[in-house]
Tab-separated table of C-alpha atoms in Angstrom:
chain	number	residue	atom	x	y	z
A	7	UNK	CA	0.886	58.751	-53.422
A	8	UNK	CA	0.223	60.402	-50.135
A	9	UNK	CA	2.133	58.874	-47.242
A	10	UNK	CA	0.397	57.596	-44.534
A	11	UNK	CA	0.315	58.899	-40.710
A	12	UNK	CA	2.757	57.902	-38.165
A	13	UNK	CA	4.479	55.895	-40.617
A	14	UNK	CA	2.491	53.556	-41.288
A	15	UNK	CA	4.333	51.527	-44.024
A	16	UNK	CA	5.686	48.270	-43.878
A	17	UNK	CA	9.043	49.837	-43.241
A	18	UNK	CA	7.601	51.980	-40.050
A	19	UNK	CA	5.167	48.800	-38.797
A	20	UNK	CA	8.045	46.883	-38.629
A	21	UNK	CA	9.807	49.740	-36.617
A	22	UNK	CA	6.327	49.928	-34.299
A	23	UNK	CA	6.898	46.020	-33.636
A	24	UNK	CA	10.125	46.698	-32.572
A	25	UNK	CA	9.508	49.229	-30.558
A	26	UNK	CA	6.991	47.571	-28.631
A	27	UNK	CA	8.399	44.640	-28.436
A	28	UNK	CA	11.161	46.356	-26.730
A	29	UNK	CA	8.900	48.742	-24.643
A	30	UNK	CA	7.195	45.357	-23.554
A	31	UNK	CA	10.480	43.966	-22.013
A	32	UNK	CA	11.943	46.958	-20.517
A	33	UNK	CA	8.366	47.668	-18.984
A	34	UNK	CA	7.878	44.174	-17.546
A	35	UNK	CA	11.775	44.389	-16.443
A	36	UNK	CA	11.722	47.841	-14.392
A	37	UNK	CA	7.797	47.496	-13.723
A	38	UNK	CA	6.247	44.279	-13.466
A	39	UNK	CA	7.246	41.459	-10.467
A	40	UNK	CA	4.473	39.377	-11.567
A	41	UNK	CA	4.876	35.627	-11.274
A	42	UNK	CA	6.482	33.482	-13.379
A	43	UNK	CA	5.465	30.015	-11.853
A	44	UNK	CA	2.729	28.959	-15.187
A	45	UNK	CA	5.659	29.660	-17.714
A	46	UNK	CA	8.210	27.723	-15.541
A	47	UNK	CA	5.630	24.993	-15.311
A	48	UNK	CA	4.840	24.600	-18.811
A	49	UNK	CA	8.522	24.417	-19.800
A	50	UNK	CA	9.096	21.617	-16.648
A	51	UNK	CA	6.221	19.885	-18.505
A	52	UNK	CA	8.165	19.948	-22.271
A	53	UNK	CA	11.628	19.487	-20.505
A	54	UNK	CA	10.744	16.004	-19.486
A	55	UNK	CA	12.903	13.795	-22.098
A	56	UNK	CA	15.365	15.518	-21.080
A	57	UNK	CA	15.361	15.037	-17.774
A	58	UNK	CA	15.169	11.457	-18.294
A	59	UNK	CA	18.044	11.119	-20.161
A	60	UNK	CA	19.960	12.920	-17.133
A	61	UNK	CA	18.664	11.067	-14.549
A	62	UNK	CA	19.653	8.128	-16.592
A	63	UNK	CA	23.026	9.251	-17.349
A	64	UNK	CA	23.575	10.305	-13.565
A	65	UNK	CA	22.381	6.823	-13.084
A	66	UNK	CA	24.866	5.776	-15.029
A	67	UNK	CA	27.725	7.713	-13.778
A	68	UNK	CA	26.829	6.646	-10.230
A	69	UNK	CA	26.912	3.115	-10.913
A	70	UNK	CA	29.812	3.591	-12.624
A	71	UNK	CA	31.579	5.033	-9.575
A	72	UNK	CA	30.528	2.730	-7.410
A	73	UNK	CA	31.433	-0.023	-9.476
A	74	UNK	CA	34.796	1.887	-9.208
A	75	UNK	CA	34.933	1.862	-6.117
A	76	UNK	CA	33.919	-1.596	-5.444
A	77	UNK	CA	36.729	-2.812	-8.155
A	78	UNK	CA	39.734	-0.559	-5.847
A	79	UNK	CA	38.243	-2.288	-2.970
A	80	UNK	CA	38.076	-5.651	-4.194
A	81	UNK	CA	41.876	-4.836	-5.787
A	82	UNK	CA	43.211	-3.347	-2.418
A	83	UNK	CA	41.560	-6.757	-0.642
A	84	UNK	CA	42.748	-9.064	-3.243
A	85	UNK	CA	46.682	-7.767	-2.568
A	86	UNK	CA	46.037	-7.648	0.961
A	87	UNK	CA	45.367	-11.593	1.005
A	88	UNK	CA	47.537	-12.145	-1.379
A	89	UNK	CA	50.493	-10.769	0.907
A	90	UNK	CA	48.322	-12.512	3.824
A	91	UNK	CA	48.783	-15.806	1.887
A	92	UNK	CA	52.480	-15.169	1.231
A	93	UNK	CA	52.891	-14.973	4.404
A	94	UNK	CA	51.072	-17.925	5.760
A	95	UNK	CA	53.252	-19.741	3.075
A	96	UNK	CA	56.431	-18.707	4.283
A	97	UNK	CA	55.211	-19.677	8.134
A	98	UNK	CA	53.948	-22.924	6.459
A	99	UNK	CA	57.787	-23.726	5.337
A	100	UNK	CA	59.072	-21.806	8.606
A	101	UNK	CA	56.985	-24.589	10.309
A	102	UNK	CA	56.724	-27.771	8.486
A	103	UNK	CA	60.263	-29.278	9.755
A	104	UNK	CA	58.852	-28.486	13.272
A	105	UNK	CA	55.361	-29.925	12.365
A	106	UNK	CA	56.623	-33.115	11.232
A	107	UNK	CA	58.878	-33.977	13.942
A	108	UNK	CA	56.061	-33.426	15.199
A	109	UNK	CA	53.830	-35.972	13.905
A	110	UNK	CA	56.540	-38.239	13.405
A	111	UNK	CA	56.884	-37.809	17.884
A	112	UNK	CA	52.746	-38.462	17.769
A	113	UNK	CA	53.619	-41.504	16.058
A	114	UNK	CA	55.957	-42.690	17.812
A	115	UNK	CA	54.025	-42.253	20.988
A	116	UNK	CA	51.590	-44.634	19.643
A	117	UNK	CA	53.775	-47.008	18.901
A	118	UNK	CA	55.476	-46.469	22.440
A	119	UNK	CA	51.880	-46.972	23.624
A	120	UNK	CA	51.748	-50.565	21.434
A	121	UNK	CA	54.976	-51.952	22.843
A	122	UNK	CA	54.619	-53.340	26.396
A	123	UNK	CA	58.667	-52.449	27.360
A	124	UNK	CA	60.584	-49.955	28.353
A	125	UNK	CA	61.421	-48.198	25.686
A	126	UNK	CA	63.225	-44.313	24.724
A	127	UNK	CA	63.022	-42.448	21.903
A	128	UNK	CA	65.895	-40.873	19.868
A	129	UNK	CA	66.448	-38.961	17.151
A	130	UNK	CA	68.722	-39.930	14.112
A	131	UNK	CA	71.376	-36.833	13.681
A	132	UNK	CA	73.313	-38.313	10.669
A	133	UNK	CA	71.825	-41.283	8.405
A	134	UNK	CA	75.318	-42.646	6.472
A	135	UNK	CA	73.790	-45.591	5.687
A	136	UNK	CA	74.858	-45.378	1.665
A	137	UNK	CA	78.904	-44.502	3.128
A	138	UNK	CA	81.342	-47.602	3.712
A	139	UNK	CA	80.327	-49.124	7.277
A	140	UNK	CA	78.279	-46.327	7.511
A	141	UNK	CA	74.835	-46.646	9.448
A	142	UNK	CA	72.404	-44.365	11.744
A	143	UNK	CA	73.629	-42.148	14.124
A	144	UNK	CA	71.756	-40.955	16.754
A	145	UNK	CA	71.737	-38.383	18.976
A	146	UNK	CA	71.999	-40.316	22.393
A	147	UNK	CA	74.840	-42.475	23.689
A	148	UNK	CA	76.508	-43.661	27.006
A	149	UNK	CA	74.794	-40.623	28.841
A	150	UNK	CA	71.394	-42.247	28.181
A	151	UNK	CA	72.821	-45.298	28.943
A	152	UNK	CA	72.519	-46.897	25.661
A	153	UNK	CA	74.581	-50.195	25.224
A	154	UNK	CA	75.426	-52.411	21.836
A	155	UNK	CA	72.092	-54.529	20.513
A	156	UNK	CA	69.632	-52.509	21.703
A	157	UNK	CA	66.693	-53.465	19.331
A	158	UNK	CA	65.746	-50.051	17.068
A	159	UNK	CA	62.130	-49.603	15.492
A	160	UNK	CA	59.827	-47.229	14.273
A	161	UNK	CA	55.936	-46.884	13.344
A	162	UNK	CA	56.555	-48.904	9.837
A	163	UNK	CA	58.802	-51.450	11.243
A	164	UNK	CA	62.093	-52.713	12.672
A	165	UNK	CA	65.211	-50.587	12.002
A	166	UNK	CA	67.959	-52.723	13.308
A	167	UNK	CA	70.383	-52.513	16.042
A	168	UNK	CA	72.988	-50.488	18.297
A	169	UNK	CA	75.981	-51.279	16.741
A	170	UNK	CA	78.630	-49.539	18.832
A	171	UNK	CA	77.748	-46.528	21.519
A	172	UNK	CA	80.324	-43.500	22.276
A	173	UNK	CA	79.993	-41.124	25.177
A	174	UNK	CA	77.290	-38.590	23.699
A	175	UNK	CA	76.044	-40.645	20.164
A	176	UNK	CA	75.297	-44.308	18.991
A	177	UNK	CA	75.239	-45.798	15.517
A	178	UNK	CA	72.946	-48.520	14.209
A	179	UNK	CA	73.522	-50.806	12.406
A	180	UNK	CA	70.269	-51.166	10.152
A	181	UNK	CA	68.390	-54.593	9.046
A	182	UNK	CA	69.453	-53.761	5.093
A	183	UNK	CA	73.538	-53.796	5.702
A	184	UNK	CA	75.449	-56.484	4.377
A	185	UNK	CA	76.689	-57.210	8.182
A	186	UNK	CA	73.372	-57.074	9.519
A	187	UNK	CA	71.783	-60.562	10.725
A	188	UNK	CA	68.005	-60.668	12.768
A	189	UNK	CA	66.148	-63.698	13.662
A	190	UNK	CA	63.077	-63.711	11.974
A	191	UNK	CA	60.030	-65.639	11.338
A	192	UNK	CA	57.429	-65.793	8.645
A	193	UNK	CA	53.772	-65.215	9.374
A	194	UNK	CA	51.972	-68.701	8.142
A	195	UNK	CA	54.258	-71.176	8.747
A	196	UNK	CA	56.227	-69.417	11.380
A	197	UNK	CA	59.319	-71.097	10.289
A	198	UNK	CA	62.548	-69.317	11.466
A	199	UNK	CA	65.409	-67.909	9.520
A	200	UNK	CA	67.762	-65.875	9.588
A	201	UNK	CA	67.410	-62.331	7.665
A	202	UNK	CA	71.016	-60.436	5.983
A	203	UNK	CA	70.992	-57.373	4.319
A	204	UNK	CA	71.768	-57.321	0.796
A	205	UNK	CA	71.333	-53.904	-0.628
A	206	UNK	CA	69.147	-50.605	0.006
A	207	UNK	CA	66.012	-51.636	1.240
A	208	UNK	CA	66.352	-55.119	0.883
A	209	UNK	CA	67.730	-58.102	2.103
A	210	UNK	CA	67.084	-62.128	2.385
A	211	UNK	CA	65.645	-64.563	4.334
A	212	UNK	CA	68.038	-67.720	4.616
A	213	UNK	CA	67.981	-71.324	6.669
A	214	UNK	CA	64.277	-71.429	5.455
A	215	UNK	CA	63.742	-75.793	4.359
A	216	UNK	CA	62.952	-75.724	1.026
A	217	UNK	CA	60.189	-77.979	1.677
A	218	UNK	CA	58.139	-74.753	3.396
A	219	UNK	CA	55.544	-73.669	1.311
A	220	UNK	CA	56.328	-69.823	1.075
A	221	UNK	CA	54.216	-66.934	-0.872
A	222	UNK	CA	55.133	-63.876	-2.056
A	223	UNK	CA	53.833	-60.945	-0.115
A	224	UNK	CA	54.164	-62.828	3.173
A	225	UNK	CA	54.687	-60.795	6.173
A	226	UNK	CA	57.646	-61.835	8.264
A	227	UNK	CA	58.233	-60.998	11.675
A	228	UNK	CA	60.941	-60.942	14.154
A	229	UNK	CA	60.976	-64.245	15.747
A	230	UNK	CA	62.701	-62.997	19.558
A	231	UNK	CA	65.036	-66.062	19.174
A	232	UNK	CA	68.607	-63.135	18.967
A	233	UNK	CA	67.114	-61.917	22.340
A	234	UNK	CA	67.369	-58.169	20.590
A	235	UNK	CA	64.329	-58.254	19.037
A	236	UNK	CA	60.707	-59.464	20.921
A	237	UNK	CA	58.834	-61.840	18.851
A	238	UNK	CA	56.086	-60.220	16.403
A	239	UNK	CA	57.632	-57.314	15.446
A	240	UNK	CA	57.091	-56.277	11.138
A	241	UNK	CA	60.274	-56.698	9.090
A	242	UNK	CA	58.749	-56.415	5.738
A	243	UNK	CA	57.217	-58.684	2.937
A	244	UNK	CA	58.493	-61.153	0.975
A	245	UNK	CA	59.310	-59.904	-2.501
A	246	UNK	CA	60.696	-63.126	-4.213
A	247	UNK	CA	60.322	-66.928	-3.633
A	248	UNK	CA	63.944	-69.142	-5.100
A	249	UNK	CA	64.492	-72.569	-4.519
A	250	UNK	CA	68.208	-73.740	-4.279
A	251	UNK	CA	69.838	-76.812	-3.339
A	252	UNK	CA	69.566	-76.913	-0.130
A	253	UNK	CA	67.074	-73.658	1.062
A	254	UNK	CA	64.635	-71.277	-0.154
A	255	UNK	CA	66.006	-67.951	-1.222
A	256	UNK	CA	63.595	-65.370	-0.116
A	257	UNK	CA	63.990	-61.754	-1.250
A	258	UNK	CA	62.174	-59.565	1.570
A	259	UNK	CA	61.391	-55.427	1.031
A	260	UNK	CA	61.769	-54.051	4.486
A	261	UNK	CA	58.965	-52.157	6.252
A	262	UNK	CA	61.067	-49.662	7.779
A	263	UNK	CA	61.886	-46.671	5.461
A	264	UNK	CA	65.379	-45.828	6.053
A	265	UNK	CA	65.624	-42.787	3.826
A	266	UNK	CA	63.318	-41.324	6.084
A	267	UNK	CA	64.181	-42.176	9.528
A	268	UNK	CA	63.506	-38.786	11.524
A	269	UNK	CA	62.480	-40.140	15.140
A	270	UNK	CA	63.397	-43.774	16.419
A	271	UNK	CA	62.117	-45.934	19.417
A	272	UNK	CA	64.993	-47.709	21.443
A	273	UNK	CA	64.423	-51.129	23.192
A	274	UNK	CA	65.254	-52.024	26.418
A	275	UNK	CA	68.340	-54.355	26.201
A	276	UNK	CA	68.105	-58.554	26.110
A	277	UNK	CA	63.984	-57.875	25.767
A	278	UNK	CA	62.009	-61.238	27.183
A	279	UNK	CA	61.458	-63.175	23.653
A	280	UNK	CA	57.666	-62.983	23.961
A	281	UNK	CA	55.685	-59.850	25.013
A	282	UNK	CA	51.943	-59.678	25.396
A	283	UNK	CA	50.751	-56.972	23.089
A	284	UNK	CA	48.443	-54.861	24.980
A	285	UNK	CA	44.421	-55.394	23.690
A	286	UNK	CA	43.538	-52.952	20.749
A	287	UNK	CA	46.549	-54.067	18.637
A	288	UNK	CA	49.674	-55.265	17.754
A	289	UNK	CA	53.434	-53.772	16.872
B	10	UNK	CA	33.221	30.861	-64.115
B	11	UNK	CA	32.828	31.076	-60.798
B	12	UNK	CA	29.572	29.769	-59.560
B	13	UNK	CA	27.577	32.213	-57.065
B	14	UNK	CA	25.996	30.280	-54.585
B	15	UNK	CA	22.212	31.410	-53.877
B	16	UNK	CA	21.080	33.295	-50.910
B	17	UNK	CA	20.409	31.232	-47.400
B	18	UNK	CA	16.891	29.176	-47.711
B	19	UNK	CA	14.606	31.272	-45.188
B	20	UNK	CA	12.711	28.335	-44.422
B	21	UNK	CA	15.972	26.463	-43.895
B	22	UNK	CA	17.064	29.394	-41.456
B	23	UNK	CA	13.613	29.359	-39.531
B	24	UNK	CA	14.101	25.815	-39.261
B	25	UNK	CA	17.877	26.206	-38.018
B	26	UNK	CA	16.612	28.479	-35.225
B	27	UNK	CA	13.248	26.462	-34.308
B	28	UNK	CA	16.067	23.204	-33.733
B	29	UNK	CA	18.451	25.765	-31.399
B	30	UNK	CA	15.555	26.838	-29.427
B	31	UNK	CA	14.316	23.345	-28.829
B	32	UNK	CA	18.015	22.874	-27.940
B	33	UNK	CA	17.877	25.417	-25.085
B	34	UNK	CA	14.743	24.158	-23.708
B	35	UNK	CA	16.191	20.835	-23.300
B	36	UNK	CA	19.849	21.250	-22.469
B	37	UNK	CA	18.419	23.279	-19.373
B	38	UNK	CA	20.198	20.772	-17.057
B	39	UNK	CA	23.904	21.788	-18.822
B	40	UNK	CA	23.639	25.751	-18.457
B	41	UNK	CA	27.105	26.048	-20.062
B	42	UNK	CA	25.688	24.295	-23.106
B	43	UNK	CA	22.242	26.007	-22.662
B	44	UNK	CA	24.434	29.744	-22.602
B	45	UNK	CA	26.842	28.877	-25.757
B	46	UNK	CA	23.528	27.899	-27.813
B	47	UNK	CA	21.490	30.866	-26.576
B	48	UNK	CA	24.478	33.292	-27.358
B	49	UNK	CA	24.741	30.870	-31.054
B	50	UNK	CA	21.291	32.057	-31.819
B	51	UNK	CA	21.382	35.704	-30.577
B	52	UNK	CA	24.720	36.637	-32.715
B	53	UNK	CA	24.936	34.461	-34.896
B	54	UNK	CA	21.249	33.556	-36.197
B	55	UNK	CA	19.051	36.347	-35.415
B	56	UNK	CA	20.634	39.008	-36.803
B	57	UNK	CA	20.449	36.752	-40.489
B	58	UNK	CA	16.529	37.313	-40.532
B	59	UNK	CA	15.374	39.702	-43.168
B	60	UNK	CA	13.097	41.247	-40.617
B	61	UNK	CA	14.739	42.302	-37.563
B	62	UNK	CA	11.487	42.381	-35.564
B	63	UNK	CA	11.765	38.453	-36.618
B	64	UNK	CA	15.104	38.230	-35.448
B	65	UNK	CA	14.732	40.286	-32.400
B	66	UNK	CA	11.255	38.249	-31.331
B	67	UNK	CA	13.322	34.690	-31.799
B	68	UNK	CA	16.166	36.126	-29.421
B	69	UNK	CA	13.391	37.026	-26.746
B	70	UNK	CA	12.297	34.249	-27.096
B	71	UNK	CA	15.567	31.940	-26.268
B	72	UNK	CA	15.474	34.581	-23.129
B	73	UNK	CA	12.440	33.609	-21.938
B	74	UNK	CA	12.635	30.252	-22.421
B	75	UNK	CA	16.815	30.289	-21.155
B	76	UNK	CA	15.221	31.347	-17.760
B	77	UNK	CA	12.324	29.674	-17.517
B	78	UNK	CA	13.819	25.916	-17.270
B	79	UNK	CA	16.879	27.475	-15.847
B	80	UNK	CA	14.717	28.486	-12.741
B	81	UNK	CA	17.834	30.226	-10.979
B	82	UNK	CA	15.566	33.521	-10.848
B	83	UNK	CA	13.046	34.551	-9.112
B	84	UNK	CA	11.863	37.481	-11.281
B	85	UNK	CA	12.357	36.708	-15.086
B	86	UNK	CA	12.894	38.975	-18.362
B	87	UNK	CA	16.080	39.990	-17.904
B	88	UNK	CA	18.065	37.681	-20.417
B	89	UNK	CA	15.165	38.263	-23.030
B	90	UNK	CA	15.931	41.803	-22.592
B	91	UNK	CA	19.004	41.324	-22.928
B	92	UNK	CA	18.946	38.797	-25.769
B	93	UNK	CA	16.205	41.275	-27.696
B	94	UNK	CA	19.079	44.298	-27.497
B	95	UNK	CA	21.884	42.273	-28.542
B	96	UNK	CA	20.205	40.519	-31.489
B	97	UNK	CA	19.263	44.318	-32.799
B	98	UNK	CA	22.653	45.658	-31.625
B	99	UNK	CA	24.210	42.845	-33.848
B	100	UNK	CA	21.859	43.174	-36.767
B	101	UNK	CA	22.882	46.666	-37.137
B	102	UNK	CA	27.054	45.983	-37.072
B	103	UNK	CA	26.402	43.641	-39.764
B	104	UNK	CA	24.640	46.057	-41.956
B	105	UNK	CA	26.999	48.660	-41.160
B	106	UNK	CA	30.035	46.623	-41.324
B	107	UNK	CA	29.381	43.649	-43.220
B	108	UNK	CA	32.254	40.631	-42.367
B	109	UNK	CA	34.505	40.029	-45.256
B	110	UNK	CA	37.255	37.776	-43.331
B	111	UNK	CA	36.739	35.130	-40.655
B	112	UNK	CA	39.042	36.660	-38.681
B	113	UNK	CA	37.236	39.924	-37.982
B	114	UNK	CA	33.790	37.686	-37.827
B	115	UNK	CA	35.463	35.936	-34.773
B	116	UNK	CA	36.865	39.034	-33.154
B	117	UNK	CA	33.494	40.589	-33.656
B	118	UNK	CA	31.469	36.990	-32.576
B	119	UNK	CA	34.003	37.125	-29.054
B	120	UNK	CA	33.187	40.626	-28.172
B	121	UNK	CA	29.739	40.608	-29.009
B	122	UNK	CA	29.588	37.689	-27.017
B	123	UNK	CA	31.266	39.176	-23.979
B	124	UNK	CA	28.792	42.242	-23.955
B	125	UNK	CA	26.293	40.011	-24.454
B	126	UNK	CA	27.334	38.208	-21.192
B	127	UNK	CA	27.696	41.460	-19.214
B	128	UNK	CA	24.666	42.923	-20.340
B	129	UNK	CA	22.666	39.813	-19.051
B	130	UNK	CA	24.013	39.780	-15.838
B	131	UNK	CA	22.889	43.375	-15.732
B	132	UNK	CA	19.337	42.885	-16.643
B	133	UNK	CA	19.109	39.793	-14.900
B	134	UNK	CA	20.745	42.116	-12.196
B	135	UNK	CA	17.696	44.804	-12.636
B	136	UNK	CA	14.945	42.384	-12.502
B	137	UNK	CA	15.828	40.339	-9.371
B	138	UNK	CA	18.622	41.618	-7.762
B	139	UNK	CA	22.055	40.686	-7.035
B	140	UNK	CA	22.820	37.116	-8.306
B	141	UNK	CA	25.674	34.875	-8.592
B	142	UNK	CA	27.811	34.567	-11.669
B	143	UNK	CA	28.838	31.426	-12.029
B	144	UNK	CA	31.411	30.551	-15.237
B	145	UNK	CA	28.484	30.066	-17.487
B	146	UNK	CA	29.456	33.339	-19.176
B	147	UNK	CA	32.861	32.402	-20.202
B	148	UNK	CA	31.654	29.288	-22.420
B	149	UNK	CA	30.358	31.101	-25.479
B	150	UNK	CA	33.263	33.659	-24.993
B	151	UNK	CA	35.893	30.303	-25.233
B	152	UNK	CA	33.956	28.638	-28.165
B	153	UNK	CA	33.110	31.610	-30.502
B	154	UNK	CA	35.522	29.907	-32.906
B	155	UNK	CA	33.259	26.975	-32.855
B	156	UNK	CA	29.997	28.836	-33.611
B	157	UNK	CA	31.485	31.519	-34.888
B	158	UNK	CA	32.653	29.797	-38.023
B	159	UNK	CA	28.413	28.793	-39.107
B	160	UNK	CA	27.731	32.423	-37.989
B	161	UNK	CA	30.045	33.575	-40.416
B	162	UNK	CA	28.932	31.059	-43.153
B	163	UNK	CA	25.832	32.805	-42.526
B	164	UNK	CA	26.819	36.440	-42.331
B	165	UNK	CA	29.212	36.732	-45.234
B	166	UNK	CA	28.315	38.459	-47.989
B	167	UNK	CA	26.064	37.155	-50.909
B	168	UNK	CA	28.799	37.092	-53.667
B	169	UNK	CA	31.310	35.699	-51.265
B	170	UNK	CA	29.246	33.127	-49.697
């Protein structure tokens, strides 16, 4: 078999191909600047899905910082008023003693408002009233010029009385001691008695007739008759209705909360026995 | 009796390569990815053609199409020239020296793949000038073990493969 020219075998085409394939390059690479924008174009056109799926996963990724972002914020924020609030709390305790003295004061301005005498406040230092012949103790004394049975009351009711006075403090002796006796009345019949402390809180209504008709949850009053108390003033309610032999035994809770006794209102001594309450209300 | 496992499918190769190429067009927003697969198929798959006109027209081809969605050049060619030289280059170690370990197929993968690197940047560098580098380059240098091991499942010898 002759062999052909130049090669020309599949062997030696192959080589040709080669050849100028490679020719082809190195030409257009140390030749040819042409342009390159139709190619570029074209493959833009086919690149498409995949440019998608970045701009969706930058999407992504961008979102995702800024939720980031927004979750350190919110975190920084959130311990920022949480140490705000901790320390609002601790001014809130710092200032709750101070705030309520301070309503209790507000209070008893009102009340100082209500009674038409001269009256002074004073505030209870020591309250002893659970200690043998123990009582109030408050913070004023001769130096105010505070005497014995000086009438003591507060917002809720009547406390009881100046018991004995020492240069700088007085101690009161308060409605619900054993030794403690107040002239009192009760709202609907306005009979008179005389009211003795029996216990914490409590104490009883005696010299009442047994014929007075008497119901539980009565209001009784001071009557002004022991000239330390002006008439109309709230002792409490009666609790408990008992008929003996000779007198009704009437239990009475008393208005005044002695546990709590922060702030007190002094009255004058010997008041008149009948003040006019001033219009808009009543002690 | 050890069983002698046939010669790679040629339509499973051409199918192999058609699947990289597509992957270079469209991982053209991840160069690093776009330069280990372009470097995969210039080492590792062209050279297993029977024809290396085949082989050496596939690797142009990744060149061209490397560039063209790559658009960092103004003047193209230069990695197809590059690719084209390599993919021959590599076709004729591996009928001179065919790989009978996989350690000497990864040596031979890494440098191969760092020549490959330089001698794009020095095409590139002929058609269009002074460019920058980047770290593009050093990918398919770092993960030749990773593509290195198919190319080798490819390359070994029939009656080892």
């Amino acid at each position: 078999m002759r062999a052909r020219p130049w090669g020309w075998n599949p062997t030696g085409r192959r080589r040709w191909g080669i050849l100028a394939l490679w020719l082809g390059h190195a030409g257009w690479l140390l030749l040819g600047h042409g342009g390159s924008g139709r190619w570029q174009n074209a493959l833009d056109l086919l690149s498409r899905p995949s440019q998608a799926i970045s701009l969706k996963w930058q999407a992504w990724r961008h979102q995702r910082s800024l939720n980031l972002r927004n979750y350190e914020t919110a975190v920084a924020e959130v311990q920022q008023l949480r140490a705000r609030t901790e320390q609002l709390q601790m001014a809130a305790i710092a200032e709750a003693q101070s705030r309520g003295e301070a309503e209790g004061a507000m209070r008893l301005l009102e009340l100082k408002k209500l009674v038409p005498l001269e009256t002074r406040g004073a505030r209870v230092v020591a309250n002893l009233r659970h200690a043998p012949y123990g009582g109030l103790v408050l913070d004023q004394g001769e130096d105010a010029g505070l005497v014995p049975d000086q009438g003591v009351i507060v917002p809720e009711g009547v406390v009881g009385r100046i018991w004995s006075v020492s240069a700088q403090q007085a101690s009161v002796l308060p409605l619900d001691a054993y030794n403690a006796s107040t002239a009192v009345m009760l709202a609907r019949s306005r009979a008179t008695g005389v009211l003795q402390g029996v216990g914490p809180g409590k104490a009883e209504i005696r010299y009442i007739d047994r014929q007075e008709v008497v119901q539980v949850g009565e209001p009784v009053y001071t009557s002004g008759l022991d000239r330390v108390f002006p008439r109309g003033l709230l002792v409490g309610y009666v609790t408990a209705v008992r008929v003996r032999e000779l007198e009704l035994g009437l239990e009475v809770a008393l208005a005044a909360r002695f546990d709590r006794l922060h702030l007190v209102l002094l009255l004058p001594p010997k008041p008149p026995m009948q003040v006019q309450p001033p219009a808009g209300g009543r002690p | 009796m050890r069983k002698v496992e046939a010669a790679p499918n040629p339509l499973r190769h051409f199918l192999l390569t058609l699947v990289v190429i597509g992957a270079i067009h469209q991982s053209a927003l991840w160069p690093s990815v776009q330069a280990i697969l372009n470097t995969f198929l210039v080492l590792a798959l062209a050279p297993e053609f029977r024809s290396p006109l085949v082989g050496a027209f596939w690797a142009a081809m990744a060149g061209w199409i490397l560039e063209g969605t790559l658009r960092a050049y103004p003047h193209l060619g230069g990695t197809a020239f590059a690719n084209l030289n390599m993919a021959l280059l590599a076709a004729w170690t591996l009928s001179l020296w065919p790989p009978l370990t996989r350690k000497v197929a990864l040596t031979r993968f890494a440098v191969l793949a760092l020549i490959h690197g330089l001698l794009i940047h020095a095409f590139v560098r002929v058609a269009c000038g002074p460019h920058p580098w980047g770290w593009a380059w050093l990918w398919p240098i770092l993960t030749a073990p990773l593509w290195g091991w198919i190319g080798f499942k490819l390359h070994r010898p029939t009656h080892r493969r």
